[in-house]
């Protein structure tokens, strides 16, 4: 096959612009997640969410951390209004313990839970009115057992029988949500899959290459996820984030300059997949799970990641296949876009900036 080169003299067609807009809109809205950690032994509740939710709730803009802290009473009252906890059908009271802001973005709230012990009924609808796509996840620790309750705009009320052990399917859902919010992981995967569509004339050959790439990525990132989640190998999180952006940049540039053949993209997926697995493990470690449920949680979470990954592939690849076969130059448009986004991520993460919207 004759080697194809990309030149900027070629005008991007109108259809290319449409695909570019679609690609941006598809992944430009990261998952809006409020994380909650309730320890029933110490009766301490920790909430973590992003400041832009508060800005939209109060219809104002904060310039720095000090401005956010000045409104801490309003923010605490907002939280207490939209998070109601009942134990044995008796209302619990939330007593503020601490309030902090990190990097002008992340807000942490700590409350003392004042109520009798017993089965829980929890209503959570914080920020759902301003963003119905938001998700709330509460991890509850009780007698060395962990439980996870997930909230969304359609399911704002949850009940917990404390005699029930960790629900496998709750962590399965958490894994699915995590991959869907991982815009960088999805971008990396798509950059690897595009050559299979571009350079295979027959669909069965393209599907074979896609299967090999996804399998190789799954094996490697699952391995590093387990190693890191168990604390065997724990590279610095900030270094991993930079390396993830770098892997995306290399994969996108390889699409343009074709250093590695599309038949060997699976090797790139396998090699770089280890880096992405370390990032996945951060979500597991953030839950601070006890060892008695750890294997079940890691397994469920990883299967969820794979389900989310398959969903992305099934949704995007047919669209890209139709596009690239009709407009081959769109392959280079998408790859250039991927390289550009990866470069911005690298700059942002190296210099600890926060200018990217996703």
CSV table of C-alpha atoms in Angstrom, one decimal:
chain,number,residue,atom,x,y,z
A,1,UNK,CA,0.0,0.0,0.0
A,2,UNK,CA,1.3,3.4,-0.9
A,3,UNK,CA,2.3,5.5,2.1
A,4,UNK,CA,0.0,8.4,2.7
A,5,UNK,CA,1.1,11.7,4.1
A,6,UNK,CA,-1.0,14.4,5.6
A,7,UNK,CA,-0.5,18.0,4.5
A,8,UNK,CA,-2.3,21.0,5.8
A,9,UNK,CA,-2.8,22.2,2.3
A,10,UNK,CA,-5.7,19.9,2.0
A,11,UNK,CA,-8.8,21.7,3.1
A,12,UNK,CA,-10.9,20.0,5.8
A,13,UNK,CA,-14.2,19.2,4.3
A,14,UNK,CA,-17.5,20.3,5.8
A,15,UNK,CA,-18.1,16.7,6.8
A,16,UNK,CA,-14.8,16.6,8.6
A,17,UNK,CA,-15.9,19.6,10.6
A,18,UNK,CA,-19.1,17.9,11.5
A,19,UNK,CA,-17.2,14.8,12.8
A,20,UNK,CA,-14.8,17.0,14.7
A,21,UNK,CA,-17.7,18.7,16.4
A,22,UNK,CA,-19.3,15.4,17.2
A,23,UNK,CA,-16.0,14.0,18.6
A,24,UNK,CA,-15.6,17.0,20.8
A,25,UNK,CA,-19.2,17.1,22.1
A,26,UNK,CA,-19.1,13.3,22.7
A,27,UNK,CA,-16.2,13.5,25.2
A,28,UNK,CA,-16.1,17.2,26.3
A,29,UNK,CA,-18.4,16.7,29.3
A,30,UNK,CA,-16.6,14.7,32.0
A,31,UNK,CA,-18.7,12.8,34.5
A,32,UNK,CA,-19.8,15.1,37.3
A,33,UNK,CA,-19.3,13.1,40.4
A,34,UNK,CA,-19.8,13.8,44.1
A,35,UNK,CA,-18.0,11.3,46.3
A,36,UNK,CA,-19.1,10.6,49.9
A,37,UNK,CA,-17.5,8.4,52.6
A,38,UNK,CA,-19.5,7.5,55.7
A,39,UNK,CA,-17.8,5.7,58.5
A,40,UNK,CA,-20.5,4.4,60.9
A,41,UNK,CA,-17.9,3.5,63.6
A,42,UNK,CA,-16.6,7.1,63.9
A,43,UNK,CA,-19.8,8.5,62.6
A,44,UNK,CA,-17.9,10.9,60.3
A,45,UNK,CA,-19.2,11.8,56.8
A,46,UNK,CA,-16.9,13.2,54.2
A,47,UNK,CA,-18.1,14.8,50.9
A,48,UNK,CA,-16.0,15.8,48.0
A,49,UNK,CA,-17.2,17.7,44.9
A,50,UNK,CA,-16.0,20.4,42.5
A,51,UNK,CA,-16.5,24.1,43.0
A,52,UNK,CA,-18.1,24.7,39.6
A,53,UNK,CA,-21.2,23.0,40.9
A,54,UNK,CA,-21.4,25.5,43.7
A,55,UNK,CA,-20.9,28.4,41.3
A,56,UNK,CA,-23.8,27.2,39.2
A,57,UNK,CA,-25.9,26.6,42.4
A,58,UNK,CA,-25.3,30.2,43.6
A,59,UNK,CA,-25.1,31.7,40.2
A,60,UNK,CA,-21.7,33.3,40.8
A,61,UNK,CA,-18.0,32.9,40.0
A,62,UNK,CA,-15.2,32.4,42.4
A,63,UNK,CA,-11.8,33.8,41.6
A,64,UNK,CA,-9.8,32.0,44.3
A,65,UNK,CA,-10.0,29.7,47.3
A,66,UNK,CA,-10.5,32.5,49.8
A,67,UNK,CA,-13.8,33.6,48.0
A,68,UNK,CA,-15.0,30.0,48.3
A,69,UNK,CA,-14.1,29.7,51.9
A,70,UNK,CA,-16.1,32.9,52.7
A,71,UNK,CA,-19.2,31.1,51.5
A,72,UNK,CA,-18.5,28.0,53.5
A,73,UNK,CA,-21.6,28.4,55.7
A,74,UNK,CA,-23.8,28.7,52.6
A,75,UNK,CA,-22.2,25.7,51.0
A,76,UNK,CA,-22.6,23.6,54.2
A,77,UNK,CA,-26.3,24.6,54.5
A,78,UNK,CA,-26.8,23.7,50.8
A,79,UNK,CA,-25.3,20.3,51.5
A,80,UNK,CA,-27.4,19.7,54.6
A,81,UNK,CA,-30.5,20.7,52.7
A,82,UNK,CA,-29.9,18.2,49.9
A,83,UNK,CA,-28.5,15.3,51.9
A,84,UNK,CA,-30.9,13.7,54.3
A,85,UNK,CA,-30.0,10.6,56.3
A,86,UNK,CA,-32.4,8.5,58.4
A,87,UNK,CA,-31.4,5.7,60.8
A,88,UNK,CA,-34.2,3.3,61.8
A,89,UNK,CA,-36.6,5.9,60.2
A,90,UNK,CA,-35.3,8.6,62.6
A,91,UNK,CA,-33.7,11.7,61.1
A,92,UNK,CA,-30.0,12.2,61.6
A,93,UNK,CA,-28.3,15.5,62.2
A,94,UNK,CA,-25.1,16.6,60.4
A,95,UNK,CA,-22.8,18.6,62.5
A,96,UNK,CA,-20.0,20.4,60.5
A,97,UNK,CA,-16.5,19.4,61.5
A,98,UNK,CA,-14.2,20.8,58.7
A,99,UNK,CA,-14.3,22.6,55.4
A,100,UNK,CA,-11.4,22.9,52.9
A,101,UNK,CA,-10.7,23.8,49.3
A,102,UNK,CA,-8.0,22.2,47.2
A,103,UNK,CA,-6.4,23.8,44.1
A,104,UNK,CA,-9.4,26.2,43.9
A,105,UNK,CA,-11.4,23.3,42.4
A,106,UNK,CA,-12.1,20.5,44.9
A,107,UNK,CA,-14.3,21.1,48.0
A,108,UNK,CA,-14.1,18.8,51.0
A,109,UNK,CA,-16.7,18.8,53.8
A,110,UNK,CA,-16.7,16.8,57.0
A,111,UNK,CA,-19.7,16.2,59.2
A,112,UNK,CA,-20.4,14.4,62.4
A,113,UNK,CA,-23.4,12.1,62.0
A,114,UNK,CA,-25.7,12.4,65.1
A,115,UNK,CA,-28.3,9.6,65.1
A,116,UNK,CA,-28.9,6.1,66.5
A,117,UNK,CA,-27.3,3.1,64.8
A,118,UNK,CA,-29.4,1.1,62.5
A,119,UNK,CA,-30.4,0.5,58.9
A,120,UNK,CA,-30.1,3.6,56.8
A,121,UNK,CA,-32.4,5.5,54.4
A,122,UNK,CA,-30.5,8.2,52.5
A,123,UNK,CA,-31.9,10.9,50.2
A,124,UNK,CA,-29.3,12.7,48.1
A,125,UNK,CA,-30.2,15.3,45.4
A,126,UNK,CA,-27.3,17.8,45.7
A,127,UNK,CA,-26.7,19.6,42.3
A,128,UNK,CA,-29.2,17.3,40.4
A,129,UNK,CA,-31.4,20.3,39.6
A,130,UNK,CA,-28.5,22.2,37.9
A,131,UNK,CA,-26.9,19.1,36.3
A,132,UNK,CA,-29.1,16.0,35.9
A,133,UNK,CA,-26.1,14.0,34.6
A,134,UNK,CA,-24.4,14.3,38.0
A,135,UNK,CA,-23.8,11.1,40.0
A,136,UNK,CA,-23.4,10.7,43.7
A,137,UNK,CA,-21.4,7.7,45.1
A,138,UNK,CA,-21.4,7.0,48.9
A,139,UNK,CA,-19.1,4.4,50.4
A,140,UNK,CA,-20.3,3.3,53.8
A,141,UNK,CA,-18.0,1.5,56.3
A,142,UNK,CA,-19.6,-0.6,59.0
A,143,UNK,CA,-17.9,-3.4,61.1
A,144,UNK,CA,-15.1,-4.0,58.5
A,145,UNK,CA,-17.6,-4.2,55.7
A,146,UNK,CA,-18.1,-1.8,52.8
A,147,UNK,CA,-21.2,-0.8,51.0
A,148,UNK,CA,-21.7,1.5,48.0
A,149,UNK,CA,-24.8,3.5,47.2
A,150,UNK,CA,-25.1,5.2,43.9
A,151,UNK,CA,-27.4,8.2,43.3
A,152,UNK,CA,-28.6,9.9,40.1
A,153,UNK,CA,-31.3,12.3,39.0
A,154,UNK,CA,-33.8,9.4,38.7
A,155,UNK,CA,-32.8,7.5,41.8
A,156,UNK,CA,-32.3,9.9,44.7
A,157,UNK,CA,-33.4,7.7,47.6
A,158,UNK,CA,-31.5,4.7,48.7
A,159,UNK,CA,-31.9,2.2,51.6
A,160,UNK,CA,-29.2,0.1,53.1
A,161,UNK,CA,-29.6,-3.1,55.1
A,162,UNK,CA,-26.4,-3.3,57.1
A,163,UNK,CA,-26.5,-7.0,57.3
A,164,UNK,CA,-26.0,-7.3,53.6
A,165,UNK,CA,-22.4,-7.5,52.3
A,166,UNK,CA,-20.8,-5.5,49.5
A,167,UNK,CA,-22.9,-5.6,46.4
A,168,UNK,CA,-20.8,-6.8,43.4
A,169,UNK,CA,-22.9,-5.0,41.0
A,170,UNK,CA,-22.5,-1.6,42.7
A,171,UNK,CA,-18.8,-1.7,42.1
A,172,UNK,CA,-19.5,-3.0,38.6
A,173,UNK,CA,-21.5,0.2,37.9
A,174,UNK,CA,-18.7,2.3,39.5
A,175,UNK,CA,-16.2,0.8,37.0
A,176,UNK,CA,-18.5,1.6,34.1
A,177,UNK,CA,-18.9,5.2,35.2
A,178,UNK,CA,-15.2,5.5,35.8
A,179,UNK,CA,-14.2,4.6,32.2
A,180,UNK,CA,-17.0,6.8,30.8
A,181,UNK,CA,-15.6,9.8,32.7
A,182,UNK,CA,-12.0,8.9,31.7
A,183,UNK,CA,-11.8,11.0,28.5
A,184,UNK,CA,-8.1,10.5,28.2
A,185,UNK,CA,-8.4,6.7,28.4
A,186,UNK,CA,-11.1,6.7,25.8
A,187,UNK,CA,-9.1,9.0,23.5
A,188,UNK,CA,-6.1,6.7,23.7
A,189,UNK,CA,-8.2,3.7,22.8
A,190,UNK,CA,-9.7,5.4,19.8
A,191,UNK,CA,-6.3,6.6,18.6
A,192,UNK,CA,-5.2,3.0,18.6
A,193,UNK,CA,-8.4,1.7,16.8
A,194,UNK,CA,-8.6,4.3,14.0
A,195,UNK,CA,-5.7,2.7,11.9
A,196,UNK,CA,-7.6,-0.7,12.0
A,197,UNK,CA,-10.5,1.1,10.2
A,198,UNK,CA,-8.3,3.1,7.9
A,199,UNK,CA,-5.8,0.5,6.6
A,200,UNK,CA,-7.9,-2.7,6.4
A,201,UNK,CA,-9.8,-3.1,3.2
A,202,UNK,CA,-12.0,-5.8,4.6
A,203,UNK,CA,-14.2,-5.4,7.7
A,204,UNK,CA,-13.3,-8.8,9.1
A,205,UNK,CA,-9.6,-7.9,9.1
A,206,UNK,CA,-10.5,-4.6,10.9
A,207,UNK,CA,-12.6,-6.4,13.5
A,208,UNK,CA,-9.7,-8.8,14.1
A,209,UNK,CA,-7.2,-6.0,14.7
A,210,UNK,CA,-9.8,-4.2,17.0
A,211,UNK,CA,-10.2,-7.4,19.0
A,212,UNK,CA,-6.5,-7.8,19.4
A,213,UNK,CA,-6.0,-4.2,20.5
A,214,UNK,CA,-8.8,-4.2,23.0
A,215,UNK,CA,-7.7,-7.6,24.4
A,216,UNK,CA,-4.1,-6.4,24.8
A,217,UNK,CA,-5.2,-3.2,26.5
A,218,UNK,CA,-7.4,-5.1,28.8
A,219,UNK,CA,-4.7,-7.6,29.9
A,220,UNK,CA,-2.1,-5.0,30.6
A,221,UNK,CA,-4.2,-2.4,32.4
A,222,UNK,CA,-5.9,-5.1,34.4
A,223,UNK,CA,-2.5,-6.3,35.6
A,224,UNK,CA,-1.2,-2.9,36.6
A,225,UNK,CA,-4.6,-2.1,38.2
A,226,UNK,CA,-4.4,-5.1,40.5
A,227,UNK,CA,-0.7,-4.5,41.3
A,228,UNK,CA,-1.3,-0.9,42.2
A,229,UNK,CA,-4.6,-1.4,44.0
A,230,UNK,CA,-2.9,-3.9,46.3
A,231,UNK,CA,0.0,-1.5,46.9
A,232,UNK,CA,2.6,-3.8,45.2
A,233,UNK,CA,3.6,-1.1,42.6
A,234,UNK,CA,2.5,2.4,43.3
A,235,UNK,CA,4.1,5.0,41.0
A,236,UNK,CA,3.3,8.7,41.7
A,237,UNK,CA,-0.1,9.7,40.5
A,238,UNK,CA,1.0,13.0,38.9
A,239,UNK,CA,3.7,11.2,36.9
A,240,UNK,CA,1.1,8.7,35.7
A,241,UNK,CA,-1.2,11.4,34.5
A,242,UNK,CA,1.6,13.0,32.5
A,243,UNK,CA,2.5,9.6,31.0
A,244,UNK,CA,-1.1,9.0,30.0
A,245,UNK,CA,-1.2,12.2,28.0
A,246,UNK,CA,2.2,11.2,26.5
A,247,UNK,CA,0.9,7.8,25.4
A,248,UNK,CA,-2.1,9.5,23.7
A,249,UNK,CA,0.2,11.9,21.9
A,250,UNK,CA,2.5,9.0,20.7
A,251,UNK,CA,-0.5,7.0,19.5
A,252,UNK,CA,-2.0,9.9,17.6
A,253,UNK,CA,1.4,10.9,16.0
A,254,UNK,CA,1.9,7.3,14.9
A,255,UNK,CA,-1.4,7.5,13.0
A,256,UNK,CA,-0.1,10.4,11.1
A,257,UNK,CA,3.5,9.3,10.4
A,258,UNK,CA,3.0,5.5,10.6
A,259,UNK,CA,6.1,4.4,12.4
A,260,UNK,CA,4.4,1.3,13.8
A,261,UNK,CA,2.2,-0.7,11.4
A,262,UNK,CA,-1.5,-1.0,12.1
A,263,UNK,CA,-1.0,-4.8,12.4
A,264,UNK,CA,1.2,-4.2,15.5
A,265,UNK,CA,-1.0,-1.6,17.2
A,266,UNK,CA,-1.9,-4.3,19.7
A,267,UNK,CA,1.6,-4.1,21.0
A,268,UNK,CA,1.3,-0.4,21.7
A,269,UNK,CA,-2.0,-1.0,23.4
A,270,UNK,CA,-0.3,-3.7,25.6
A,271,UNK,CA,2.7,-1.7,26.4
A,272,UNK,CA,1.0,1.6,27.2
A,273,UNK,CA,-2.0,-0.1,28.9
A,274,UNK,CA,0.1,-0.7,32.0
A,275,UNK,CA,0.3,3.1,32.4
A,276,UNK,CA,-3.4,3.5,32.2
A,277,UNK,CA,-4.0,0.7,34.7
A,278,UNK,CA,-2.2,2.6,37.4
A,279,UNK,CA,-4.6,5.5,36.8
A,280,UNK,CA,-7.6,3.2,37.1
A,281,UNK,CA,-6.4,1.9,40.5
A,282,UNK,CA,-6.6,5.5,41.9
A,283,UNK,CA,-10.4,5.1,42.0
A,284,UNK,CA,-10.1,1.9,43.9
A,285,UNK,CA,-7.6,3.3,46.5
A,286,UNK,CA,-9.8,6.4,46.9
A,287,UNK,CA,-12.5,4.2,48.4
A,288,UNK,CA,-10.0,3.0,51.2
A,289,UNK,CA,-11.5,-0.5,51.3
A,290,UNK,CA,-10.8,-3.1,53.9
A,291,UNK,CA,-8.9,-6.2,52.7
A,292,UNK,CA,-11.8,-8.6,53.4
A,293,UNK,CA,-13.8,-7.3,50.4
A,294,UNK,CA,-10.9,-6.1,48.3
A,295,UNK,CA,-10.7,-8.9,45.8
A,296,UNK,CA,-14.4,-8.8,45.1
A,297,UNK,CA,-14.3,-5.0,44.6
A,298,UNK,CA,-11.3,-5.0,42.3
A,299,UNK,CA,-12.8,-7.8,40.2
A,300,UNK,CA,-16.2,-6.0,39.9
A,301,UNK,CA,-14.6,-2.6,39.2
A,302,UNK,CA,-12.4,-4.1,36.5
A,303,UNK,CA,-15.2,-5.9,34.8
A,304,UNK,CA,-17.1,-2.6,34.9
A,305,UNK,CA,-14.2,-0.8,33.2
A,306,UNK,CA,-14.3,-3.5,30.4
A,307,UNK,CA,-18.0,-3.1,29.9
A,308,UNK,CA,-17.7,0.6,29.6
A,309,UNK,CA,-14.8,0.2,27.2
A,310,UNK,CA,-16.8,-2.2,25.0
A,311,UNK,CA,-19.7,0.3,25.0
A,312,UNK,CA,-17.4,3.0,23.7
A,313,UNK,CA,-16.0,0.8,21.0
A,314,UNK,CA,-19.4,-0.4,19.8
A,315,UNK,CA,-20.8,3.2,19.7
A,316,UNK,CA,-17.9,5.0,18.0
A,317,UNK,CA,-16.2,2.5,15.7
A,318,UNK,CA,-19.2,2.0,13.3
A,319,UNK,CA,-19.4,5.8,12.9
A,320,UNK,CA,-15.7,6.2,12.3
A,321,UNK,CA,-15.7,3.3,9.9
A,322,UNK,CA,-18.5,4.9,7.7
A,323,UNK,CA,-16.8,8.2,7.9
A,324,UNK,CA,-13.2,7.1,7.0
A,325,UNK,CA,-14.4,4.9,4.2
A,326,UNK,CA,-16.2,7.8,2.6
A,327,UNK,CA,-13.7,10.5,3.6
A,328,UNK,CA,-10.3,8.9,4.1
A,329,UNK,CA,-8.7,12.3,5.1
A,330,UNK,CA,-10.9,12.5,8.1
A,331,UNK,CA,-8.6,9.8,9.6
A,332,UNK,CA,-5.9,12.4,9.7
A,333,UNK,CA,-8.2,15.1,11.0
A,334,UNK,CA,-9.2,12.9,13.9
A,335,UNK,CA,-5.6,11.9,14.6
A,336,UNK,CA,-4.4,15.5,14.5
A,337,UNK,CA,-7.2,16.5,16.9
A,338,UNK,CA,-6.2,13.7,19.2
A,339,UNK,CA,-2.6,14.8,19.2
A,340,UNK,CA,-3.5,18.4,19.9
A,341,UNK,CA,-5.7,17.5,22.8
A,342,UNK,CA,-3.0,15.1,24.2
A,343,UNK,CA,-0.4,17.9,24.0
A,344,UNK,CA,-2.7,20.3,25.9
A,345,UNK,CA,-3.2,17.6,28.6
A,346,UNK,CA,0.6,17.2,28.9
A,347,UNK,CA,1.2,21.0,29.3
A,348,UNK,CA,-1.6,21.2,31.9
A,349,UNK,CA,-0.4,18.3,33.9
A,350,UNK,CA,3.3,19.1,33.8
A,351,UNK,CA,2.8,22.6,35.0
A,352,UNK,CA,-0.2,21.8,37.3
A,353,UNK,CA,-2.5,24.1,35.3
A,354,UNK,CA,-6.3,23.8,35.1
A,355,UNK,CA,-7.3,25.3,31.7
A,356,UNK,CA,-8.7,22.2,30.1
A,357,UNK,CA,-12.5,21.8,30.3
A,358,UNK,CA,-12.3,18.0,30.4
